[in-house]
Short mmCIF file of N, CA, C and O in Angstrom, two decimals:
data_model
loop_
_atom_site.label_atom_id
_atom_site.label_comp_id
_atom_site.label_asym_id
_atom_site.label_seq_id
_atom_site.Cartn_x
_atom_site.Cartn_y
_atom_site.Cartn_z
N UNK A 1 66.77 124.92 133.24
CA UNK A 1 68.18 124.66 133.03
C UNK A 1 68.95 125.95 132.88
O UNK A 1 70.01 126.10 133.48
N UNK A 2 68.46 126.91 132.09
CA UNK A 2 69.28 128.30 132.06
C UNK A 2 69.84 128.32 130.99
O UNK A 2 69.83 127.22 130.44
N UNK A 3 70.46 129.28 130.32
CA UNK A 3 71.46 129.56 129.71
C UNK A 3 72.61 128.84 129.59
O UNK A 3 72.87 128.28 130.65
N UNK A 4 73.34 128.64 128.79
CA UNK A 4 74.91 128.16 128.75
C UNK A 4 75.53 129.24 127.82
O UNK A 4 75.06 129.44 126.70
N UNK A 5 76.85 130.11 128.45
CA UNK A 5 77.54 130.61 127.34
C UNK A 5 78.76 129.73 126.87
O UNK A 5 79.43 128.91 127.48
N UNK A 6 78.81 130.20 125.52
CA UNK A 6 79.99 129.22 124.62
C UNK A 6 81.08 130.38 124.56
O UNK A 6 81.09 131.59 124.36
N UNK A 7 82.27 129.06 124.92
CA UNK A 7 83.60 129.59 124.57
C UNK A 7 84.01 128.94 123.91
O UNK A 7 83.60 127.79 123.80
N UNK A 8 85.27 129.61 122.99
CA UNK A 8 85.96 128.95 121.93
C UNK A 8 87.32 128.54 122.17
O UNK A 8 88.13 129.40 121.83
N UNK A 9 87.79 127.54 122.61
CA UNK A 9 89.40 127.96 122.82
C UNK A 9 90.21 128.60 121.34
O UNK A 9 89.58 128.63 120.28
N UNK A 10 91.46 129.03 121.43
CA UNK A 10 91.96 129.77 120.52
C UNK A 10 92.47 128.62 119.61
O UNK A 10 93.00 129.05 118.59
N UNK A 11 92.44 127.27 119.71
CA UNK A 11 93.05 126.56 119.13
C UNK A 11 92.03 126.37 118.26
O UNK A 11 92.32 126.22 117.07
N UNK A 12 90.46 126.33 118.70
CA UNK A 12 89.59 125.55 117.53
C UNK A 12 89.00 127.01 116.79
O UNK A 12 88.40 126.79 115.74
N UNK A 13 89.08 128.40 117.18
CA UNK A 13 88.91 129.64 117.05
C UNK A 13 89.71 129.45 115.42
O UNK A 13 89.28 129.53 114.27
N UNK A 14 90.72 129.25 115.87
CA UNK A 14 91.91 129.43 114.52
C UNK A 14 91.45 128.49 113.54
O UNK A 14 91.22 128.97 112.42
N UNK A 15 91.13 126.42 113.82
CA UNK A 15 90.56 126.17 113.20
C UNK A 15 89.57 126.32 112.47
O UNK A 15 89.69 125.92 111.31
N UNK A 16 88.44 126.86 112.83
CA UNK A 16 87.20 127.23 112.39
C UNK A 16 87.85 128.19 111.22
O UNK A 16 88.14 127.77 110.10
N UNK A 17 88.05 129.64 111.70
CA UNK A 17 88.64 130.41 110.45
C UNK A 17 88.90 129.84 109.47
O UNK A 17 88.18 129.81 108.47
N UNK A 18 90.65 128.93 109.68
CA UNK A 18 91.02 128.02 108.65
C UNK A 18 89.96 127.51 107.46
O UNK A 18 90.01 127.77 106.26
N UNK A 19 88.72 126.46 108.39
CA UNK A 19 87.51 126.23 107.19
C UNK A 19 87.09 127.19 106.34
O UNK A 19 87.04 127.13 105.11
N UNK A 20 86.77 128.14 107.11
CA UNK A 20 85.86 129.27 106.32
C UNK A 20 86.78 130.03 105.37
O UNK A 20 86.25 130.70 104.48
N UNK A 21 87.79 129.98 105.45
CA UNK A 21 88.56 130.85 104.21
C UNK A 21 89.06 129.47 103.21
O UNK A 21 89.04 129.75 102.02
N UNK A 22 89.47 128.20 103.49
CA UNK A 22 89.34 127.27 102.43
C UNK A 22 88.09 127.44 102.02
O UNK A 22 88.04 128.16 101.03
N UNK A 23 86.84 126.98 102.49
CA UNK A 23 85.35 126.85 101.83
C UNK A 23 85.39 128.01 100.88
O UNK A 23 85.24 127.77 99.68
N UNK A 24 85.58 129.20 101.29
CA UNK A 24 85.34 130.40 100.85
C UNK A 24 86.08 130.15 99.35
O UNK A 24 85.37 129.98 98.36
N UNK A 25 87.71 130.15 99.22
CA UNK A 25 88.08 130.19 98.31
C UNK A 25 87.88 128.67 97.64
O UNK A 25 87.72 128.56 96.42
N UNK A 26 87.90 127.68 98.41
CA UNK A 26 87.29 126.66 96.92
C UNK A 26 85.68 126.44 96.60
O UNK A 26 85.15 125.83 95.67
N UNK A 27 85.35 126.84 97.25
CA UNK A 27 83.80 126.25 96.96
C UNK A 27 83.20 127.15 97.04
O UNK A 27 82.01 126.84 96.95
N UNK A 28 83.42 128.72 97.23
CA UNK A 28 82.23 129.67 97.39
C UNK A 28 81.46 130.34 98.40
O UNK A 28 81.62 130.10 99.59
N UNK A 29 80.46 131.35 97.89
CA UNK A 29 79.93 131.52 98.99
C UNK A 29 79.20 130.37 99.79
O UNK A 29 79.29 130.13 100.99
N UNK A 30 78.43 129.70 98.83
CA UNK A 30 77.49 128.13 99.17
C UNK A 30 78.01 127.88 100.07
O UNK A 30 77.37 128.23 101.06
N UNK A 31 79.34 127.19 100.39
CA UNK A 31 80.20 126.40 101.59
C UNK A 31 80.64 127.16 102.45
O UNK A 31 81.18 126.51 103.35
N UNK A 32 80.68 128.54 102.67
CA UNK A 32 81.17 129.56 103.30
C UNK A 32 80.66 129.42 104.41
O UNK A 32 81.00 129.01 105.52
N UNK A 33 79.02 130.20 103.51
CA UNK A 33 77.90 130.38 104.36
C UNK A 33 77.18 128.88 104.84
O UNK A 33 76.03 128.95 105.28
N UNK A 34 77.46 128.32 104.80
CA UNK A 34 76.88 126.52 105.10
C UNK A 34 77.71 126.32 106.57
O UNK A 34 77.06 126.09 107.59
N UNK A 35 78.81 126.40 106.61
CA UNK A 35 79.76 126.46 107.86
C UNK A 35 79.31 127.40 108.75
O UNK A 35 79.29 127.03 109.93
N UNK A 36 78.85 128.76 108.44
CA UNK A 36 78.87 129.91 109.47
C UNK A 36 77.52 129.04 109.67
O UNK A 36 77.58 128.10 110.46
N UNK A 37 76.19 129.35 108.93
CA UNK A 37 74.99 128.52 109.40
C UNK A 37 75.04 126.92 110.61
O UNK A 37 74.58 126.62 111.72
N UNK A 38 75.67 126.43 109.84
CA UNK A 38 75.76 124.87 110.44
C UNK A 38 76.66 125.24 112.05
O UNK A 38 76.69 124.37 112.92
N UNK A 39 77.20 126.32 112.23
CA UNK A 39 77.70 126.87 113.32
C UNK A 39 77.17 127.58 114.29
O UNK A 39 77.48 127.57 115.48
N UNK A 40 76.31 128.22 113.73
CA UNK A 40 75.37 129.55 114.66
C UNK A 40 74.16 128.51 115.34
O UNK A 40 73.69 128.59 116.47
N UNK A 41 73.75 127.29 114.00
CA UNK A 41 72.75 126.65 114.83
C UNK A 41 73.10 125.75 115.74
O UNK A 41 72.21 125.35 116.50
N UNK A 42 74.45 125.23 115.88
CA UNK A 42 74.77 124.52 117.15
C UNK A 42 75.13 125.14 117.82
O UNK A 42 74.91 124.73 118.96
N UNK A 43 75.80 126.35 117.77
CA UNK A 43 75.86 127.36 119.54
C UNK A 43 74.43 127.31 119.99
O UNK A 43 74.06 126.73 121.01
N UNK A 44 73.64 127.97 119.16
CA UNK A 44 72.01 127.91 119.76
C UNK A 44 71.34 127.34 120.40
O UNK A 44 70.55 127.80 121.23
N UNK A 45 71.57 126.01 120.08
CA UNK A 45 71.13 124.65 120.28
C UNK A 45 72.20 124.31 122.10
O UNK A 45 71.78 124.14 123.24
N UNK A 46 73.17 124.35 121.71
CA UNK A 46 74.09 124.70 122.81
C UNK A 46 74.06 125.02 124.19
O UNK A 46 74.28 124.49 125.28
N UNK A 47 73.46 126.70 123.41
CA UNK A 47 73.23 127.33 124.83
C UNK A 47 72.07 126.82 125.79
O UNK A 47 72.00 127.08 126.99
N UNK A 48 71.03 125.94 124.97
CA UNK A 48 70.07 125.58 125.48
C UNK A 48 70.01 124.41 126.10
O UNK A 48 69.42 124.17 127.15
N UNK A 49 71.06 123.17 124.99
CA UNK A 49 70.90 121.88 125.79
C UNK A 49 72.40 121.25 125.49
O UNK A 49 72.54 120.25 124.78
N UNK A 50 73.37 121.85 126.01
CA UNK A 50 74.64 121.43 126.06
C UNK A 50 74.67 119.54 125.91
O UNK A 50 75.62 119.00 125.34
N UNK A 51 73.87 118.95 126.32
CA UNK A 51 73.95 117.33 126.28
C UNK A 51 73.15 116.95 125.49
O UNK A 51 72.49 115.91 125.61
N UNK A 52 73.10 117.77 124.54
CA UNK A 52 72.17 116.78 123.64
C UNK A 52 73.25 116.26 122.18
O UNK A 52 72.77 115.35 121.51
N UNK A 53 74.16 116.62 121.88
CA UNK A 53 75.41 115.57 121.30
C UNK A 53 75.88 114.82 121.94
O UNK A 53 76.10 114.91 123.14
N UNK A 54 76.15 113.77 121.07
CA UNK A 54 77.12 112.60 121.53
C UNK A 54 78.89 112.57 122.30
O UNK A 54 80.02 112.84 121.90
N UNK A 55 78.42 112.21 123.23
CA UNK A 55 79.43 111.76 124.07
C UNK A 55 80.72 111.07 123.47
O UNK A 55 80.34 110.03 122.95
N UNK A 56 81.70 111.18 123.37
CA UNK A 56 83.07 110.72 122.60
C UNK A 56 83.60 110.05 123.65
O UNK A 56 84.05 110.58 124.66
N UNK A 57 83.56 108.62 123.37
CA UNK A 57 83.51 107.53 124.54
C UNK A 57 85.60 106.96 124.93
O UNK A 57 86.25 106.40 125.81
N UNK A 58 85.75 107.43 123.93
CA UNK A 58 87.25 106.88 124.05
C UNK A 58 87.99 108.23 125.16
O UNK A 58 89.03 108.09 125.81
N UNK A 59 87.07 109.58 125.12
CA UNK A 59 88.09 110.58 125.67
C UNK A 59 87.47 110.92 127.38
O UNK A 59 87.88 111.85 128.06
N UNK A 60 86.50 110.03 127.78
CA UNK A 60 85.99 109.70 129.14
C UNK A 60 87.58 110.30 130.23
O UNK A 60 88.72 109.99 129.87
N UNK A 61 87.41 110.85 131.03
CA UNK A 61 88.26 111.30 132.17
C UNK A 61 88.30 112.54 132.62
O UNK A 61 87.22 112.77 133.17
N UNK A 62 89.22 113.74 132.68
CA UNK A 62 89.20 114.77 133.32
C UNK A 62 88.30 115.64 133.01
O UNK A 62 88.02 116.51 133.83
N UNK A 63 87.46 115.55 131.39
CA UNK A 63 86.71 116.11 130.98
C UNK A 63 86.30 115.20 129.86
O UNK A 63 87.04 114.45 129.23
N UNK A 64 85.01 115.38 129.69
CA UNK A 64 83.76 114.20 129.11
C UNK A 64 83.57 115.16 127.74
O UNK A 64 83.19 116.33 127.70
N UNK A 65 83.81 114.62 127.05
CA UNK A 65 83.97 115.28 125.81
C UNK A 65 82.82 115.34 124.83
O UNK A 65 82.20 114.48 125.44
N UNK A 66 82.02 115.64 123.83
CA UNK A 66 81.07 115.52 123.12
C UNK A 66 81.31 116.68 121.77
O UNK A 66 81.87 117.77 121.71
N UNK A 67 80.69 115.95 120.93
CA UNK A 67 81.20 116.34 119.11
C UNK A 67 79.62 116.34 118.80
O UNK A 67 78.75 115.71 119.40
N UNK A 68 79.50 117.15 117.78
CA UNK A 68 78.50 117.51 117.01
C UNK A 68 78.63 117.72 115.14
O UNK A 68 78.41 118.91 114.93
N UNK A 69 78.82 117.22 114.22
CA UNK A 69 78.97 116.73 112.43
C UNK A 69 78.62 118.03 112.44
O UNK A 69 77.66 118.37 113.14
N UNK A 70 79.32 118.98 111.67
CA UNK A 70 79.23 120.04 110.68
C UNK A 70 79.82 119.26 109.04
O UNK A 70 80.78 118.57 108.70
N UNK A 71 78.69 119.81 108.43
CA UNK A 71 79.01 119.75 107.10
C UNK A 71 80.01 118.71 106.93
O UNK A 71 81.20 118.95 107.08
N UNK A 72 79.48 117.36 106.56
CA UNK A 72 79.63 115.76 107.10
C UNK A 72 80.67 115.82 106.93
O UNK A 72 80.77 114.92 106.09
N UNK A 73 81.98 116.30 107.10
CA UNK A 73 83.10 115.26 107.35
C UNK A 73 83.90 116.03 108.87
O UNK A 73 85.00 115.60 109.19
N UNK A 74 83.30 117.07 109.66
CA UNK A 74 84.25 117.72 110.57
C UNK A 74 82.69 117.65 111.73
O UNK A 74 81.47 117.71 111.58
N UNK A 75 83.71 117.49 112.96
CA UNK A 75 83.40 117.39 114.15
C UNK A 75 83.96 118.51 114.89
O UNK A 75 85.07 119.05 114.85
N UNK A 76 82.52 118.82 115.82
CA UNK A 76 82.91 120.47 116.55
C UNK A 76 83.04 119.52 118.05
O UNK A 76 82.13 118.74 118.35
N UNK A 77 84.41 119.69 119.05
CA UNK A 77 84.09 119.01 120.31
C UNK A 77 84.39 120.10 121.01
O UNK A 77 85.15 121.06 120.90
N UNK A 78 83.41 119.59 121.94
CA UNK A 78 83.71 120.80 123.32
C UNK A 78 83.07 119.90 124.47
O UNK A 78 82.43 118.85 124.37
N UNK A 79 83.37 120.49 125.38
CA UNK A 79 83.29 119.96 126.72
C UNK A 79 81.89 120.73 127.75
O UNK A 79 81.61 121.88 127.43
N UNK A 80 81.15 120.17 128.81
CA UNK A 80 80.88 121.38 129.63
C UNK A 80 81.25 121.54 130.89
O UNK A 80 81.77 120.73 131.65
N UNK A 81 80.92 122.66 131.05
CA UNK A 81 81.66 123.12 132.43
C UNK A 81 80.46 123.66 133.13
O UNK A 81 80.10 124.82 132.93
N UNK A 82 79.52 122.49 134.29
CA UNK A 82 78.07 122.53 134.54
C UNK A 82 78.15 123.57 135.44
O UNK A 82 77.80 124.66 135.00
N UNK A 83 78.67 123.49 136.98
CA UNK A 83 78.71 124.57 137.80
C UNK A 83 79.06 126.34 136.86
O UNK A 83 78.70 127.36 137.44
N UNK A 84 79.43 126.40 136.08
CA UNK A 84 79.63 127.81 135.48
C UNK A 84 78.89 128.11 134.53
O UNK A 84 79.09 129.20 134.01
N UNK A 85 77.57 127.07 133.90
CA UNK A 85 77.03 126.51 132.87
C UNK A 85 77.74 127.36 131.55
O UNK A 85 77.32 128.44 131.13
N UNK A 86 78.33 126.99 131.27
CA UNK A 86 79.55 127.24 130.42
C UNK A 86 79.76 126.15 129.42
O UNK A 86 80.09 125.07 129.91
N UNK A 87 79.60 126.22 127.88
CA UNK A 87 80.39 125.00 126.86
C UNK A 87 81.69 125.30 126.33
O UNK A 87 81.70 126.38 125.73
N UNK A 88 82.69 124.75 126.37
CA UNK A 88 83.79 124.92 125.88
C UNK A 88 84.15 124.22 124.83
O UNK A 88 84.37 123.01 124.80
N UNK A 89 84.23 125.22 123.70
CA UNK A 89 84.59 124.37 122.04
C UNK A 89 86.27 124.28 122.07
O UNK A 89 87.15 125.14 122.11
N UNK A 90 86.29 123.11 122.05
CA UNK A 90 88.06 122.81 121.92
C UNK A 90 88.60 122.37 121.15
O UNK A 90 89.80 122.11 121.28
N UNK A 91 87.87 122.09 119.96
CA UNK A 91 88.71 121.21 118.60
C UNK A 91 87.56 121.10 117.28
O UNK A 91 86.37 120.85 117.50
N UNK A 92 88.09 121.31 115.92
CA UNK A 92 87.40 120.82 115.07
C UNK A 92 87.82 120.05 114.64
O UNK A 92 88.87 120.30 114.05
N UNK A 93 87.34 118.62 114.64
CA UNK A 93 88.24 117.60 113.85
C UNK A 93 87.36 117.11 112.51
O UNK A 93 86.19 116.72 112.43
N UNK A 94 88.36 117.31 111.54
CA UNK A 94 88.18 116.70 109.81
C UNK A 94 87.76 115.10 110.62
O UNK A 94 88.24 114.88 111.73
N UNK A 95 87.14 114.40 110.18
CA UNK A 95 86.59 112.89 110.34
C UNK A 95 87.63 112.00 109.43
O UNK A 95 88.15 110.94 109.79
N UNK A 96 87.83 112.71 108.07
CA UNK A 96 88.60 112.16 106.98
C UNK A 96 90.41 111.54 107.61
O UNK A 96 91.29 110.90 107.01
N UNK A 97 90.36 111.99 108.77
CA UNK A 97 92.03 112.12 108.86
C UNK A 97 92.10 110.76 110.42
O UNK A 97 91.17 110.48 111.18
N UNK A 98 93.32 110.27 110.41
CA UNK A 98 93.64 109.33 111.27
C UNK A 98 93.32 109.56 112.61
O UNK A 98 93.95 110.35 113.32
N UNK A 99 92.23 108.83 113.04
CA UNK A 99 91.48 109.33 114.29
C UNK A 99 92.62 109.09 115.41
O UNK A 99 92.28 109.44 116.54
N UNK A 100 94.04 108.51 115.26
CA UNK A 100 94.87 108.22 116.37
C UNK A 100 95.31 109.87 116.85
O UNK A 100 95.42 110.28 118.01
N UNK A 101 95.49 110.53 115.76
CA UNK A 101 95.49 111.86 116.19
C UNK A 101 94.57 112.99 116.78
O UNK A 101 94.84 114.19 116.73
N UNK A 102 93.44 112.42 117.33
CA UNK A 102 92.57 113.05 117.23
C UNK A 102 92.60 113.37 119.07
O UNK A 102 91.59 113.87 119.57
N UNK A 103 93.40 113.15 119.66
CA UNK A 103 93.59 112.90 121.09
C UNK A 103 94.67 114.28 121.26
O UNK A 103 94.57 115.05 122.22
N UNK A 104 95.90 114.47 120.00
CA UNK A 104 96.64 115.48 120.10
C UNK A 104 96.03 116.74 120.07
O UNK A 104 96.44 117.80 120.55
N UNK A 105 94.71 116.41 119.27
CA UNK A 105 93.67 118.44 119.47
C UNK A 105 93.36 118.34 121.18
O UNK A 105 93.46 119.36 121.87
N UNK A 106 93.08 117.39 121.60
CA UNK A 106 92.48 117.96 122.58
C UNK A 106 93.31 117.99 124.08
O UNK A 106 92.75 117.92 125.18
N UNK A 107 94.67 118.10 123.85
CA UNK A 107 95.62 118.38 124.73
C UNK A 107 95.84 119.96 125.13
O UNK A 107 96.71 120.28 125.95
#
């Protein structure tokens, strides 16, 4: 299968940060470092088998979407892009929040 490199778009780039400096200042290093971990091992995982998360069945069309649970309440989605074997991270979504919005990250 090869390699896959991961990209971040700048939208979920910014999100991610966002977590890690809340975690950081409310909860510590513990939650800091739990996010960067729970992160490094799904690029890894990633680069190796881009389809092995679940498919996000409602966002089926121009691009086939798939999410992976960090630190149970946020979802990492990204897309792939097979001919370039390429994953593209495009959104972190909180789980906690009104999933009707959850269509506006990935515009």
């Amino acid at each position: 299968m090869g390699k896959y490199l991961i990209f971040w778009k700048a939208k979920a780039r910014k999100q991610y940060l966002q977590h890690l400096i809340y975690a950081q200042q409310e909860f510590g290093n513990k939650a800091f470092y739990g996010w960067v971990d729970s992160v490094k091992e799904m690029e890894r995982r990633l680069r190796e088998y881009p389809k092995s998360y679940s498919i996000l069945t409602p966002f089926k069309g121009k691009h086939q979407y798939r999410g992976h649970i960090v630190m149970k309440h946020f979802k990492i989605i990204y897309a792939i892009d097979e001919p370039r074997h390429r994953v593209h991270i495009v959104a972190i979504w909180d789980m906690r929040m009104d999933p009707k919005k959850l269509s506006s990250l990935l515009t």
